[in-house]
Coordinates of C-alpha atoms in Angstrom, one line a residue:
M1 CA 138.8 26.3 45.4
N2 CA 136.2 27.5 42.9
Q3 CA 132.6 27.5 43.9
S4 CA 130.2 26.4 41.2
S5 CA 126.9 28.3 40.7
S6 CA 124.9 25.4 41.9
D7 CA 127.0 24.9 45.0
F8 CA 126.7 28.7 45.8
H9 CA 123.0 28.6 45.4
A10 CA 122.7 25.6 47.6
L11 CA 124.8 27.4 50.3
V12 CA 122.5 30.4 50.1
A13 CA 119.4 28.2 50.3
S14 CA 120.7 26.4 53.4
L15 CA 121.5 29.6 55.3
V16 CA 119.1 32.2 54.0
G17 CA 116.4 30.8 51.7
P18 CA 115.7 30.3 48.0
P19 CA 118.0 32.6 45.9
S20 CA 115.1 33.8 43.9
E21 CA 113.4 35.1 47.1
I22 CA 116.4 37.1 48.4
G23 CA 115.3 40.5 49.7
S24 CA 114.7 41.9 53.2
F25 CA 114.0 39.8 56.4
I26 CA 111.0 41.2 58.3
G27 CA 109.6 39.4 61.2
S28 CA 110.3 35.8 60.2
E29 CA 110.0 36.0 56.5
L30 CA 112.0 37.0 53.4
V31 CA 110.3 39.9 51.6
T32 CA 111.4 40.6 48.0
G33 CA 111.8 44.1 46.8
S34 CA 110.0 45.9 44.0
G35 CA 112.7 48.1 42.6
A36 CA 115.5 47.7 40.1
M37 CA 117.5 44.5 40.1
L38 CA 120.8 44.7 42.0
P39 CA 123.6 42.2 41.1
L40 CA 125.6 40.4 43.7
V41 CA 129.0 40.1 42.1
D42 CA 131.8 37.6 42.9
P43 CA 134.9 39.7 43.7
A44 CA 137.1 36.8 42.5
T45 CA 135.7 36.6 39.0
G46 CA 133.7 39.8 38.4
Q47 CA 130.7 37.6 37.5
T48 CA 127.2 37.9 38.9
L49 CA 126.3 35.3 41.5
L50 CA 122.6 36.3 41.8
Q51 CA 120.4 39.3 41.6
F52 CA 117.8 40.7 44.0
A53 CA 115.4 43.6 43.8
D54 CA 116.0 46.9 45.5
T55 CA 113.5 47.6 48.3
D56 CA 111.2 50.6 48.7
A57 CA 110.1 53.0 51.4
G58 CA 106.9 50.9 52.1
I59 CA 109.0 47.9 53.0
V60 CA 111.3 50.1 55.2
H61 CA 108.4 51.4 57.1
A62 CA 106.9 47.9 57.5
A63 CA 110.2 46.7 58.8
L64 CA 110.4 49.5 61.3
G65 CA 106.8 48.7 62.5
S66 CA 107.8 45.1 62.9
C67 CA 110.9 46.2 64.9
Q68 CA 108.7 48.3 67.2
A69 CA 106.4 45.5 68.0
G70 CA 109.3 43.1 68.5
Q71 CA 111.1 45.5 70.7
K72 CA 108.2 45.7 73.1
Q73 CA 108.3 41.9 73.5
W74 CA 112.1 41.8 73.8
A75 CA 112.2 44.6 76.4
A76 CA 109.6 42.7 78.4
F77 CA 111.9 39.7 78.7
S78 CA 113.8 39.6 82.0
A79 CA 117.5 40.6 81.6
Q80 CA 118.5 37.0 82.3
R81 CA 116.2 35.7 79.6
R82 CA 117.7 38.2 77.0
G83 CA 121.1 37.0 78.0
E84 CA 120.2 33.4 77.4
A85 CA 118.8 34.2 74.0
L86 CA 121.9 36.1 73.0
A87 CA 124.1 33.3 74.3
Q88 CA 122.1 30.8 72.2
L89 CA 122.6 33.0 69.2
G90 CA 126.3 32.8 69.7
H91 CA 126.0 29.0 70.0
L92 CA 124.1 28.8 66.7
V93 CA 126.7 30.9 64.9
R94 CA 129.3 28.4 66.2
R95 CA 127.1 25.5 64.9
D96 CA 127.0 27.0 61.4
A97 CA 130.5 28.5 61.4
E98 CA 131.9 26.8 58.4
P99 CA 129.0 27.5 55.9
L100 CA 128.8 31.1 57.3
A101 CA 132.5 31.5 56.7
R102 CA 132.3 30.2 53.1
L103 CA 129.3 32.5 52.3
E104 CA 131.2 35.5 53.8
A105 CA 134.4 34.6 51.9
I106 CA 132.7 34.2 48.5
T107 CA 130.6 37.4 48.7
S108 CA 133.1 39.7 50.4
G109 CA 136.4 38.5 48.9
K110 CA 137.8 37.9 52.4
T111 CA 140.0 34.8 52.6
I112 CA 138.4 31.7 54.1
K113 CA 141.0 31.8 57.0
A114 CA 140.0 35.4 57.8
A115 CA 136.3 34.6 57.4
R116 CA 136.5 31.7 59.8
A117 CA 138.3 33.9 62.4
Q118 CA 135.7 36.6 62.1
V119 CA 132.7 34.2 62.4
A120 CA 134.3 32.8 65.6
A121 CA 134.6 36.4 66.8
V122 CA 130.9 36.9 66.0
A123 CA 130.0 34.0 68.4
E124 CA 132.3 35.6 71.0
I125 CA 130.6 39.0 70.5
F126 CA 127.2 37.5 71.4
R127 CA 128.6 35.5 74.3
Y128 CA 130.2 38.7 75.7
Y129 CA 127.1 40.9 75.5
A130 CA 124.9 38.0 76.8
G131 CA 126.8 38.4 80.0
W132 CA 126.1 42.1 80.3
T133 CA 122.3 42.0 80.1
D134 CA 121.8 41.7 83.9
K135 CA 124.9 43.6 84.9
F136 CA 124.3 47.1 83.5
L137 CA 123.0 49.0 86.4
G138 CA 121.5 52.3 87.5
N139 CA 122.5 54.2 90.5
V140 CA 121.2 55.5 93.8
I141 CA 122.2 59.1 94.3
P142 CA 122.6 60.7 97.8
V143 CA 120.7 63.9 97.2
P144 CA 120.2 66.4 100.0
G145 CA 116.8 66.5 101.7
G146 CA 114.4 63.7 102.4
Q147 CA 114.2 62.0 99.1
L148 CA 115.3 58.8 97.5
N149 CA 116.8 59.4 94.0
Y150 CA 117.8 56.6 91.7
T151 CA 118.4 56.2 88.0
L152 CA 117.2 53.6 85.5
R153 CA 118.9 52.7 82.3
E154 CA 116.2 52.0 79.7
P155 CA 116.3 50.9 76.1
L156 CA 116.1 53.5 73.3
G157 CA 113.6 51.5 71.3
V158 CA 114.5 50.8 67.6
V159 CA 118.1 51.3 66.4
L160 CA 119.0 51.6 62.7
A161 CA 122.4 50.0 62.0
I162 CA 124.0 50.7 58.6
T163 CA 127.1 48.4 58.0
P164 CA 129.7 48.2 55.2
W165 CA 131.0 45.5 52.8
N166 CA 134.5 44.9 54.1
S167 CA 133.6 42.7 57.1
P168 CA 129.9 42.1 56.8
I169 CA 128.9 39.6 59.4
Y170 CA 131.5 40.7 61.9
L171 CA 130.5 44.4 61.8
A172 CA 126.8 43.4 61.8
A173 CA 127.3 41.5 65.1
W174 CA 129.7 44.2 66.5
N175 CA 126.9 46.8 66.3
V176 CA 123.8 44.6 66.7
A177 CA 124.7 42.7 69.8
P178 CA 125.1 45.6 72.3
A179 CA 121.9 47.2 71.1
L180 CA 120.0 43.9 71.6
A181 CA 121.6 43.3 75.0
M182 CA 120.1 46.5 76.3
G183 CA 116.6 45.6 75.1
N184 CA 116.4 47.4 71.8
A185 CA 115.3 46.1 68.5
V186 CA 117.6 46.6 65.4
L187 CA 116.8 47.3 61.8
L188 CA 120.0 46.3 60.1
K189 CA 120.9 47.7 56.7
P190 CA 123.9 45.8 55.3
S191 CA 125.7 46.9 52.2
E192 CA 123.9 45.9 49.0
L193 CA 127.2 44.4 47.9
T194 CA 127.3 41.9 50.8
P195 CA 123.7 41.3 52.0
L196 CA 123.6 37.6 52.6
T197 CA 125.3 36.9 55.9
A198 CA 123.2 39.6 57.5
L199 CA 120.1 37.7 56.4
A200 CA 121.6 34.5 57.8
L201 CA 122.3 36.2 61.1
A202 CA 118.7 37.4 61.4
K203 CA 117.3 33.9 60.7
L204 CA 119.6 32.5 63.5
A205 CA 118.3 35.2 65.8
R206 CA 114.8 33.9 65.4
E207 CA 115.9 30.4 65.9
A208 CA 117.7 31.5 69.1
G209 CA 114.4 32.8 70.6
L210 CA 114.5 36.5 69.9
P211 CA 110.9 37.7 69.2
S212 CA 109.8 38.3 65.7
G213 CA 110.9 41.7 64.5
T214 CA 113.7 42.1 67.1
L215 CA 116.3 41.9 64.4
N216 CA 115.1 42.8 60.9
V217 CA 117.2 43.3 57.8
V218 CA 116.4 45.6 54.9
N219 CA 118.4 45.1 51.7
G220 CA 118.8 47.6 49.0
L221 CA 120.5 50.9 48.1
G222 CA 121.4 53.4 50.7
K223 CA 119.6 56.2 48.9
T224 CA 116.4 54.0 48.8
I225 CA 116.6 53.1 52.5
G226 CA 118.4 55.9 54.3
D227 CA 116.0 58.8 54.2
A228 CA 113.0 56.6 54.8
A229 CA 114.5 54.9 57.8
I230 CA 116.2 57.9 59.4
G231 CA 113.1 60.1 58.9
N232 CA 110.7 57.6 60.5
P233 CA 109.9 58.5 64.1
I234 CA 110.2 54.8 65.1
T235 CA 114.0 55.1 64.6
K236 CA 115.6 56.3 67.8
K237 CA 119.3 56.1 67.0
V238 CA 121.5 55.6 63.9
V239 CA 124.7 53.6 63.9
F240 CA 126.8 54.0 60.8
V241 CA 130.0 52.3 59.8
G242 CA 131.5 53.4 56.5
S243 CA 133.1 56.3 54.7
T244 CA 133.5 59.8 56.2
Q245 CA 131.6 61.4 53.4
T246 CA 128.5 59.2 53.8
G247 CA 128.8 59.4 57.6
R248 CA 128.5 63.2 57.4
A249 CA 125.3 62.8 55.3
V250 CA 123.8 60.3 57.7
N251 CA 124.7 62.6 60.7
A252 CA 123.1 65.6 59.0
A253 CA 119.9 63.6 58.2
A254 CA 119.7 62.4 61.8
A255 CA 120.2 65.9 63.1
Q256 CA 117.0 67.0 61.4
R257 CA 114.8 65.0 63.8
P258 CA 117.0 65.1 66.0
I259 CA 118.3 61.7 67.0
S260 CA 121.8 60.6 68.1
C261 CA 124.3 58.8 66.0
L262 CA 127.2 56.5 66.6
L263 CA 129.7 57.0 63.7
E264 CA 132.7 54.7 62.9
L265 CA 134.2 56.3 59.8
G266 CA 137.5 56.4 58.0
G267 CA 141.2 56.4 59.0
K268 CA 144.7 57.1 57.9
S269 CA 146.5 55.7 60.9
A270 CA 150.1 56.3 61.7
N271 CA 152.3 53.3 62.5
I272 CA 155.4 55.0 64.1
V273 CA 158.8 53.1 64.1
F274 CA 161.7 54.6 66.1
D275 CA 165.3 53.6 65.4
D276 CA 165.6 51.6 68.7
A277 CA 162.6 49.4 67.9
D278 CA 162.6 45.6 67.4
L279 CA 162.7 46.1 63.6
D280 CA 162.0 42.5 62.7
A281 CA 158.8 42.5 64.8
A282 CA 157.8 46.0 63.5
C283 CA 158.3 44.8 59.9
R284 CA 156.1 41.8 60.4
A285 CA 153.4 43.9 62.0
A286 CA 153.6 46.6 59.4
V287 CA 152.7 44.1 56.7
V288 CA 149.7 42.9 58.6
A289 CA 148.7 46.5 59.5
A290 CA 148.6 47.5 55.9
C291 CA 147.5 44.3 54.1
A292 CA 145.1 42.5 56.5
N293 CA 141.7 42.0 54.7
T294 CA 143.6 43.3 51.6
G295 CA 143.8 46.7 53.2
Q296 CA 140.0 47.1 53.4
N297 CA 140.2 48.0 57.1
C298 CA 139.4 51.4 58.6
A299 CA 142.2 51.0 61.3
A300 CA 144.8 50.0 58.7
G301 CA 148.3 51.2 59.4
S302 CA 148.4 53.0 56.1
R303 CA 151.0 55.7 57.1
L304 CA 154.3 54.1 58.1
L305 CA 156.4 56.7 59.9
V306 CA 160.0 55.6 60.2
Q307 CA 162.9 57.4 61.9
H308 CA 165.6 58.6 59.4
G309 CA 168.4 56.5 60.8
V310 CA 166.7 53.2 59.9
Y311 CA 164.3 54.5 57.1
D312 CA 166.0 53.0 54.0
R313 CA 166.7 49.5 55.3
F314 CA 163.4 49.2 57.2
V315 CA 161.3 50.3 54.2
E316 CA 163.3 47.9 52.0
S317 CA 162.5 45.0 54.5
V318 CA 158.8 45.9 54.5
G319 CA 158.8 46.0 50.7
R320 CA 160.2 42.5 50.5
A321 CA 157.7 41.2 53.1
V322 CA 154.8 42.9 51.3
A323 CA 155.9 41.4 48.0
D324 CA 155.6 37.9 49.6
Y325 CA 152.1 38.6 50.8
R326 CA 150.1 36.1 48.8
I327 CA 146.9 37.3 47.2
G328 CA 144.6 34.5 46.0
H329 CA 141.1 33.2 45.6
P330 CA 139.1 33.6 48.8
L331 CA 138.6 29.9 49.2
D332 CA 142.3 29.2 48.8
E333 CA 143.5 28.0 52.2
T334 CA 147.0 29.3 51.6
A335 CA 146.1 32.8 50.5
D336 CA 147.0 35.7 52.8
G337 CA 144.6 38.1 51.1
G338 CA 141.8 38.0 48.6
P339 CA 140.4 40.3 45.9
I340 CA 139.0 43.8 46.6
N341 CA 135.3 43.5 47.2
N342 CA 134.0 45.6 44.3
R343 CA 135.0 47.2 41.0
A344 CA 134.5 50.8 42.1
Q345 CA 136.9 50.3 45.0
Y346 CA 139.3 48.3 42.9
E347 CA 139.5 51.2 40.4
R348 CA 139.9 53.8 43.1
I349 CA 142.9 52.0 44.6
Q350 CA 144.6 51.9 41.2
C351 CA 143.9 55.6 40.7
M352 CA 145.2 56.5 44.2
V353 CA 148.5 54.6 43.6
A354 CA 149.0 56.3 40.3
M355 CA 148.3 59.7 41.9
G356 CA 150.9 59.0 44.6
L357 CA 153.5 58.2 42.0
D358 CA 152.6 61.3 40.1
E359 CA 153.1 63.3 43.3
G360 CA 156.7 62.0 43.6
A361 CA 156.4 58.9 45.7
R362 CA 158.7 56.0 44.7
L363 CA 157.5 52.5 44.1
V364 CA 159.1 49.9 46.4
T365 CA 156.8 47.1 45.5
G366 CA 153.4 46.6 43.9
G367 CA 152.0 49.3 41.6
V368 CA 149.1 50.0 39.4
T369 CA 149.4 47.0 37.1
P370 CA 147.0 44.3 38.5
P371 CA 147.8 40.6 38.2
G372 CA 146.4 38.9 35.1
G373 CA 143.1 37.1 35.1
P374 CA 139.5 38.0 36.2
G375 CA 138.4 39.5 39.4
F376 CA 139.3 42.5 41.5
F377 CA 142.8 41.5 42.5
V378 CA 145.4 44.2 43.3
R379 CA 149.1 43.9 44.3
P380 CA 150.0 45.0 47.8
T381 CA 152.0 48.2 47.4
V382 CA 154.6 50.1 49.3
L383 CA 155.4 53.7 48.4
S384 CA 158.5 55.5 49.8
H385 CA 159.8 59.0 49.9
V386 CA 156.3 60.3 50.8
N387 CA 155.7 63.4 52.7
N388 CA 152.6 64.2 54.7
T389 CA 151.4 67.0 52.4
M390 CA 150.8 64.5 49.5
R391 CA 147.2 63.4 48.9
I392 CA 148.3 59.8 49.1
A393 CA 149.4 60.5 52.7
R394 CA 146.1 62.3 53.6
E395 CA 143.3 60.4 51.9
E396 CA 142.1 57.0 52.8
V397 CA 142.9 54.4 50.1
F398 CA 141.1 51.4 51.7
G399 CA 143.3 48.9 50.0
P400 CA 146.7 47.2 50.5
V401 CA 148.7 50.4 50.1
V402 CA 151.2 51.8 52.7
V403 CA 153.1 55.0 52.4
A404 CA 156.5 55.4 54.2
I405 CA 157.2 58.8 55.6
P406 CA 160.5 59.6 57.3
F407 CA 160.8 61.6 60.5
D408 CA 163.7 63.0 62.7
T409 CA 162.6 63.4 66.3
E410 CA 159.9 62.2 68.7
A411 CA 158.2 65.6 68.3
D412 CA 158.3 65.3 64.5
A413 CA 156.7 61.9 64.7
I414 CA 153.8 63.1 66.9
A415 CA 153.3 66.2 64.7
I416 CA 153.1 64.1 61.5
A417 CA 150.8 61.5 63.1
N418 CA 148.4 64.3 64.3
D419 CA 148.5 66.2 61.0
S420 CA 145.5 64.4 59.6
E421 CA 141.7 64.9 59.6
F422 CA 141.4 61.3 60.8
A423 CA 142.1 60.1 64.4
L424 CA 141.1 56.4 64.6
A425 CA 144.1 54.3 65.4
G426 CA 147.9 54.2 65.5
A427 CA 151.0 52.5 66.9
V428 CA 154.4 53.2 68.3
W429 CA 157.4 50.9 68.2
T430 CA 160.3 51.6 70.6
R431 CA 162.2 49.9 73.4
D432 CA 162.1 53.1 75.4
V433 CA 159.1 52.6 77.7
A434 CA 158.8 56.2 78.8
R435 CA 158.8 57.4 75.1
A436 CA 156.2 54.8 74.3
H437 CA 153.9 56.2 76.9
R438 CA 154.7 59.8 75.9
V439 CA 153.8 59.2 72.3
A440 CA 150.7 57.2 73.2
A441 CA 149.5 60.1 75.3
Q442 CA 150.0 62.7 72.6
V443 CA 148.9 61.0 69.4
N444 CA 145.3 61.9 68.6
A445 CA 143.6 58.5 68.2
G446 CA 140.8 56.4 69.7
L447 CA 143.0 53.3 69.8
L448 CA 146.8 53.1 70.0
W449 CA 149.1 50.1 70.2
I450 CA 152.6 49.9 71.7
N451 CA 154.9 47.4 70.0
M452 CA 152.0 45.6 68.4
Y453 CA 149.3 46.3 65.8
R454 CA 145.7 45.4 65.1
D455 CA 144.8 43.3 68.1
M456 CA 141.2 44.0 69.1
H457 CA 138.6 42.4 71.3
V458 CA 134.9 43.1 71.9
A459 CA 135.5 43.9 75.6
T460 CA 137.6 47.0 74.8
P461 CA 136.1 50.3 73.5
F462 CA 136.7 51.0 69.8
G463 CA 136.1 54.2 67.9
G464 CA 137.7 57.4 66.7
N465 CA 137.8 61.2 66.9
D466 CA 137.5 64.0 64.4
S467 CA 136.7 62.7 60.9
S468 CA 137.0 59.2 62.1
G469 CA 133.6 59.6 63.8
Y470 CA 132.4 59.7 67.4
G471 CA 131.1 57.3 70.1
R472 CA 132.5 53.9 71.1
S473 CA 131.1 50.8 69.5
S474 CA 132.3 48.0 71.8
G475 CA 133.1 47.2 75.4
A476 CA 131.0 48.1 78.4
E477 CA 131.3 51.8 77.4
C478 CA 129.2 51.3 74.3
L479 CA 126.2 50.1 76.4
Y480 CA 125.6 53.7 77.3
E481 CA 125.1 54.4 73.5
Y482 CA 122.0 52.1 73.6
T483 CA 120.3 53.2 76.7
K484 CA 118.6 56.4 78.0
T485 CA 118.7 57.5 81.7
K486 CA 115.6 58.1 83.7
S487 CA 116.0 59.9 87.1
V488 CA 113.3 58.8 89.7
W489 CA 112.6 60.8 92.9
L490 CA 110.6 59.6 95.9
P491 CA 110.1 61.5 99.2
I492 CA 111.0 59.2 102.1
A493 CA 111.6 61.5 105.1
E494 CA 109.0 61.1 107.9
G495 CA 106.4 63.8 107.7
D496 CA 107.0 64.8 104.1

């Protein structure tokens, strides 16, 4: 299971380039930074895998200039040719799926099983948007008078995409692919904690035939890159995936120009279980909802709302199932979950669980004592007897922690679910079809499941409301995010 330093460096060299040259990817080359050295830490051991230098504003501006030149070439491609290049990129991801999955697992802490599934999804994402390049159309509008009026959907230019550490290559592709499909170039800023698979993806984009500069990557700290990139007039849109606090800062910076944002932020999603539900199925789903990717998931079902009549026995069942959720090394084929990605988040989870217990929650399973040994491993945790006024019920933990909140009636469940600053996802479990649809209609969320949890696909819109952000980052709907409308008029009536 363990990856030796030499094996890891060989993996990096094969997918990205020499470890000593890790930095940004501009045009077709790795460009090392000039700032402070940043460690890339193994979440499973806490040890440094390699170091790379922070970038600087000069590199950011150079990367944007390269993107601008690449975008002009890319937009000049026919729509069909762009689709072929994106389809080829998906093919290359499939070709390199296993080494990409290993690199993702080692650096993010995601299990190898989950990493393989997400790399397969990355290939599907590029295949899906490859099919849209020649199918996203303008309109002819029947205006009064003797004119022809039609609209064109044109690329914005250069898009800045800032992505997090919890699912690095998946979220990079999720946000890069639709922008590219519409003829834009992308400057991708991955988390400095997980920069490598973004670099690998950019190299594959060049191999697939995308012009130099169409997908560039800048690696370094957000405070180094953010202001320089957002303030540069080459940047025409900002896509940000991450915490609500940072998203607000990004939104405020973009508003100074002003340019638009697409924000996919935090969540505290309500997983609502009525007493007539299939409790066995709901229990299995509750574990996945809370613990998938070791809880590092913005759409996690971290608030479990359970009707009073079945509350005690259902929460007990969930506690037993969560206790059996096996946390292990990312390369362990039998592990259900891996370590938390970084020390700061690991320590935050411990503090949040302790705070919940101090607030009066009861520990069903898990707790603040981590397993012995190195690395950022936490025990999946269930807290019962929680009410929605507690901080543990209101703040995003971003770890494998679920709080169980009782409710009495349908109206109570909806009120509790909506009593949150977040509005990303949710679910309802019931055999009453009419009630399922009533609840789905009244819960404030961008995504809601009925008698299921966590299924997603690139073809359907994803995004939240309120402090969970705005805009939709997938499906055909998101293509409007990456184009601008031009209205064209032409007089055609005889004699005009």
